[in-house]
Amino acid sequence: MSSNRATFQRFHEAVNSGDAELIATTIDEVVAPDLIFHAPVPTELPGPQALKRVWAVLLRGFPDIRVEVEDVIAEGDRIVSRNTVTGTQQGEFRGLPPTGRSVTYNEIFIFRFAGGRIAEIWGVVDLLTQLRQLGAVPS
């Protein structure tokens, strides 16, 4: 289990690097090639590619994006992470031109590990709060 925690920590450090290449390389190293990704992501792509696309889109929209882990619960082959995400929209995101607005929203992710790699991900992201803060939907 501690190796799962170390893998989770490595993934988390990569996504907070702001470096798309490091994130993609880390995904290749810590995510199973047959990753099952339960989230509203591009379904035409296999799991690791979909995860890379998600981070490319996030980094384009929010170059300063930061995921702060508030709670981590590890049990068996799963790790649950409750996060606060912050960033400033400096690029196009979900069809919105750059607004310069800051966002702070919450998310919860469950990671299932197999063979030392992330094999399955479930995610719940507070997109409504994010879109309200960007002015895309009324408050």
mmCIF file of C-alpha atoms in Angstrom:
data_model
loop_
_atom_site.group_PDB
_atom_site.id
_atom_site.type_symbol
_atom_site.label_atom_id
_atom_site.label_comp_id
_atom_site.label_asym_id
_atom_site.label_seq_id
_atom_site.Cartn_x
_atom_site.Cartn_y
_atom_site.Cartn_z
ATOM 1 C CA MET A 1 0.000 0.000 0.000
ATOM 2 C CA SER A 2 2.817 2.458 0.747
ATOM 3 C CA SER A 3 3.982 2.050 -2.854
ATOM 4 C CA ASN A 4 0.475 3.119 -3.989
ATOM 5 C CA ARG A 5 0.786 6.177 -1.762
ATOM 6 C CA ALA A 6 4.211 6.956 -3.273
ATOM 7 C CA THR A 7 2.781 6.569 -6.803
ATOM 8 C CA PHE A 8 -0.142 8.861 -5.904
ATOM 9 C CA GLN A 9 2.312 11.433 -4.482
ATOM 10 C CA ARG A 10 4.454 11.292 -7.623
ATOM 11 C CA PHE A 11 1.407 11.827 -9.859
ATOM 12 C CA HIS A 12 0.224 14.710 -7.678
ATOM 13 C CA GLU A 13 3.654 16.402 -7.717
ATOM 14 C CA ALA A 14 3.765 16.111 -11.519
ATOM 15 C CA VAL A 15 0.342 17.710 -12.041
ATOM 16 C CA ASN A 16 1.376 20.618 -9.820
ATOM 17 C CA SER A 17 4.587 21.168 -11.798
ATOM 18 C CA GLY A 18 2.844 23.176 -14.524
ATOM 19 C CA ASP A 19 5.007 21.208 -16.989
ATOM 20 C CA ALA A 20 2.853 19.434 -19.614
ATOM 21 C CA GLU A 21 5.757 17.239 -20.728
ATOM 22 C CA LEU A 22 6.513 16.084 -17.158
ATOM 23 C CA ILE A 23 2.817 15.378 -16.575
ATOM 24 C CA ALA A 24 2.590 13.294 -19.785
ATOM 25 C CA THR A 25 5.766 11.357 -18.955
ATOM 26 C CA THR A 26 4.579 10.696 -15.400
ATOM 27 C CA ILE A 27 1.187 9.504 -16.694
ATOM 28 C CA ASP A 28 3.020 7.044 -18.976
ATOM 29 C CA GLU A 29 5.005 5.763 -15.985
ATOM 30 C CA VAL A 30 2.352 5.570 -13.233
ATOM 31 C CA VAL A 31 -0.909 4.942 -15.118
ATOM 32 C CA ALA A 32 -1.864 1.531 -16.510
ATOM 33 C CA PRO A 33 -2.144 1.481 -20.333
ATOM 34 C CA ASP A 34 -5.719 0.162 -19.979
ATOM 35 C CA LEU A 35 -6.754 2.819 -17.430
ATOM 36 C CA ILE A 36 -10.510 3.102 -16.914
ATOM 37 C CA PHE A 37 -11.375 6.794 -16.447
ATOM 38 C CA HIS A 38 -14.860 7.509 -15.033
ATOM 39 C CA ALA A 39 -15.166 11.241 -15.688
ATOM 40 C CA PRO A 40 -16.535 13.471 -18.454
ATOM 41 C CA VAL A 41 -13.434 13.135 -20.635
ATOM 42 C CA PRO A 42 -12.807 12.584 -24.361
ATOM 43 C CA THR A 43 -14.121 9.029 -24.778
ATOM 44 C CA GLU A 44 -12.537 8.494 -28.187
ATOM 45 C CA LEU A 45 -9.140 8.318 -26.481
ATOM 46 C CA PRO A 46 -7.772 5.438 -24.401
ATOM 47 C CA GLY A 47 -7.497 6.176 -20.656
ATOM 48 C CA PRO A 48 -3.909 7.469 -20.414
ATOM 49 C CA GLN A 49 -4.371 9.627 -23.549
ATOM 50 C CA ALA A 50 -7.655 11.014 -22.157
ATOM 51 C CA LEU A 51 -5.895 11.880 -18.886
ATOM 52 C CA LYS A 52 -3.101 13.648 -20.810
ATOM 53 C CA ARG A 53 -5.713 15.575 -22.836
ATOM 54 C CA VAL A 54 -7.477 16.678 -19.632
ATOM 55 C CA TRP A 55 -4.211 18.080 -18.262
ATOM 56 C CA ALA A 56 -3.277 19.742 -21.580
ATOM 57 C CA VAL A 57 -6.683 21.504 -21.608
ATOM 58 C CA LEU A 58 -6.358 22.537 -17.950
ATOM 59 C CA LEU A 59 -2.812 23.868 -18.408
ATOM 60 C CA ARG A 60 -3.781 25.806 -21.539
ATOM 61 C CA GLY A 61 -6.650 27.466 -19.671
ATOM 62 C CA PHE A 62 -4.967 27.783 -16.266
ATOM 63 C CA PRO A 63 -1.160 27.817 -16.610
ATOM 64 C CA ASP A 64 -0.867 28.401 -12.836
ATOM 65 C CA ILE A 65 -3.282 25.598 -11.849
ATOM 66 C CA ARG A 66 -2.626 24.129 -8.420
ATOM 67 C CA VAL A 67 -4.229 21.065 -6.844
ATOM 68 C CA GLU A 68 -4.008 21.183 -3.052
ATOM 69 C CA VAL A 69 -4.727 17.826 -1.420
ATOM 70 C CA GLU A 70 -6.888 18.422 1.664
ATOM 71 C CA ASP A 71 -7.500 14.790 2.655
ATOM 72 C CA VAL A 72 -6.136 11.433 1.562
ATOM 73 C CA ILE A 73 -7.692 8.144 2.620
ATOM 74 C CA ALA A 74 -5.937 4.940 1.638
ATOM 75 C CA GLU A 75 -7.714 1.597 1.999
ATOM 76 C CA GLY A 76 -6.760 -1.627 0.259
ATOM 77 C CA ASP A 77 -6.109 -0.965 -3.435
ATOM 78 C CA ARG A 78 -7.741 2.507 -3.374
ATOM 79 C CA ILE A 79 -6.736 6.038 -2.510
ATOM 80 C CA VAL A 80 -9.345 8.792 -2.133
ATOM 81 C CA SER A 81 -8.221 12.396 -2.466
ATOM 82 C CA ARG A 82 -10.270 15.491 -1.592
ATOM 83 C CA ASN A 83 -8.716 18.503 -3.304
ATOM 84 C CA THR A 84 -9.041 22.248 -3.665
ATOM 85 C CA VAL A 85 -8.099 23.483 -7.138
ATOM 86 C CA THR A 86 -7.019 27.065 -7.818
ATOM 87 C CA GLY A 87 -5.934 28.841 -10.968
ATOM 88 C CA THR A 88 -6.254 31.923 -13.127
ATOM 89 C CA GLN A 89 -7.845 31.592 -16.548
ATOM 90 C CA GLN A 90 -5.185 32.954 -18.891
ATOM 91 C CA GLY A 91 -6.043 30.828 -21.933
ATOM 92 C CA GLU A 92 -9.057 29.399 -23.758
ATOM 93 C CA PHE A 93 -11.030 26.918 -21.630
ATOM 94 C CA ARG A 94 -14.232 25.047 -22.571
ATOM 95 C CA GLY A 95 -14.832 27.533 -25.383
ATOM 96 C CA LEU A 96 -14.367 30.551 -23.098
ATOM 97 C CA PRO A 97 -11.789 33.133 -24.134
ATOM 98 C CA PRO A 98 -9.301 34.094 -21.382
ATOM 99 C CA THR A 99 -11.063 36.007 -18.599
ATOM 100 C CA GLY A 100 -8.152 36.665 -16.228
ATOM 101 C CA ARG A 101 -10.472 35.457 -13.449
ATOM 102 C CA SER A 102 -9.310 33.258 -10.605
ATOM 103 C CA VAL A 103 -11.103 30.073 -9.688
ATOM 104 C CA THR A 104 -11.213 27.990 -6.517
ATOM 105 C CA TYR A 105 -13.249 24.798 -6.615
ATOM 106 C CA ASN A 106 -13.351 21.360 -5.018
ATOM 107 C CA GLU A 107 -12.986 17.858 -6.370
ATOM 108 C CA ILE A 108 -12.857 14.314 -5.043
ATOM 109 C CA PHE A 109 -11.016 11.523 -6.826
ATOM 110 C CA ILE A 110 -10.797 7.816 -6.154
ATOM 111 C CA PHE A 111 -7.805 5.961 -7.585
ATOM 112 C CA ARG A 112 -7.721 2.151 -7.824
ATOM 113 C CA PHE A 113 -4.262 0.636 -8.112
ATOM 114 C CA ALA A 114 -3.219 -2.631 -9.737
ATOM 115 C CA GLY A 115 0.356 -3.805 -10.197
ATOM 116 C CA GLY A 116 1.693 -0.573 -8.692
ATOM 117 C CA ARG A 117 -0.060 1.616 -11.278
ATOM 118 C CA ILE A 118 -3.233 3.679 -11.365
ATOM 119 C CA ALA A 119 -5.737 1.334 -13.030
ATOM 120 C CA GLU A 120 -9.031 3.164 -12.545
ATOM 121 C CA ILE A 121 -10.088 6.718 -11.664
ATOM 122 C CA TRP A 122 -13.448 8.093 -10.536
ATOM 123 C CA GLY A 123 -13.736 11.865 -10.304
ATOM 124 C CA VAL A 124 -16.324 14.350 -9.069
ATOM 125 C CA VAL A 125 -15.417 17.958 -9.898
ATOM 126 C CA ASP A 126 -17.451 21.030 -8.901
ATOM 127 C CA LEU A 127 -17.657 22.373 -12.469
ATOM 128 C CA LEU A 128 -20.654 24.585 -11.637
ATOM 129 C CA THR A 129 -18.589 26.618 -9.164
ATOM 130 C CA GLN A 130 -15.722 26.775 -11.663
ATOM 131 C CA LEU A 131 -17.982 27.994 -14.491
ATOM 132 C CA ARG A 132 -19.758 30.520 -12.220
ATOM 133 C CA GLN A 133 -16.411 32.000 -11.196
ATOM 134 C CA LEU A 134 -15.456 32.301 -14.867
ATOM 135 C CA GLY A 135 -18.748 34.101 -15.598
ATOM 136 C CA ALA A 136 -19.916 31.327 -17.953
ATOM 137 C CA VAL A 137 -23.076 30.655 -15.930
ATOM 138 C CA PRO A 138 -25.017 33.098 -13.715
ATOM 139 C CA SER A 139 -24.367 33.007 -9.970
#
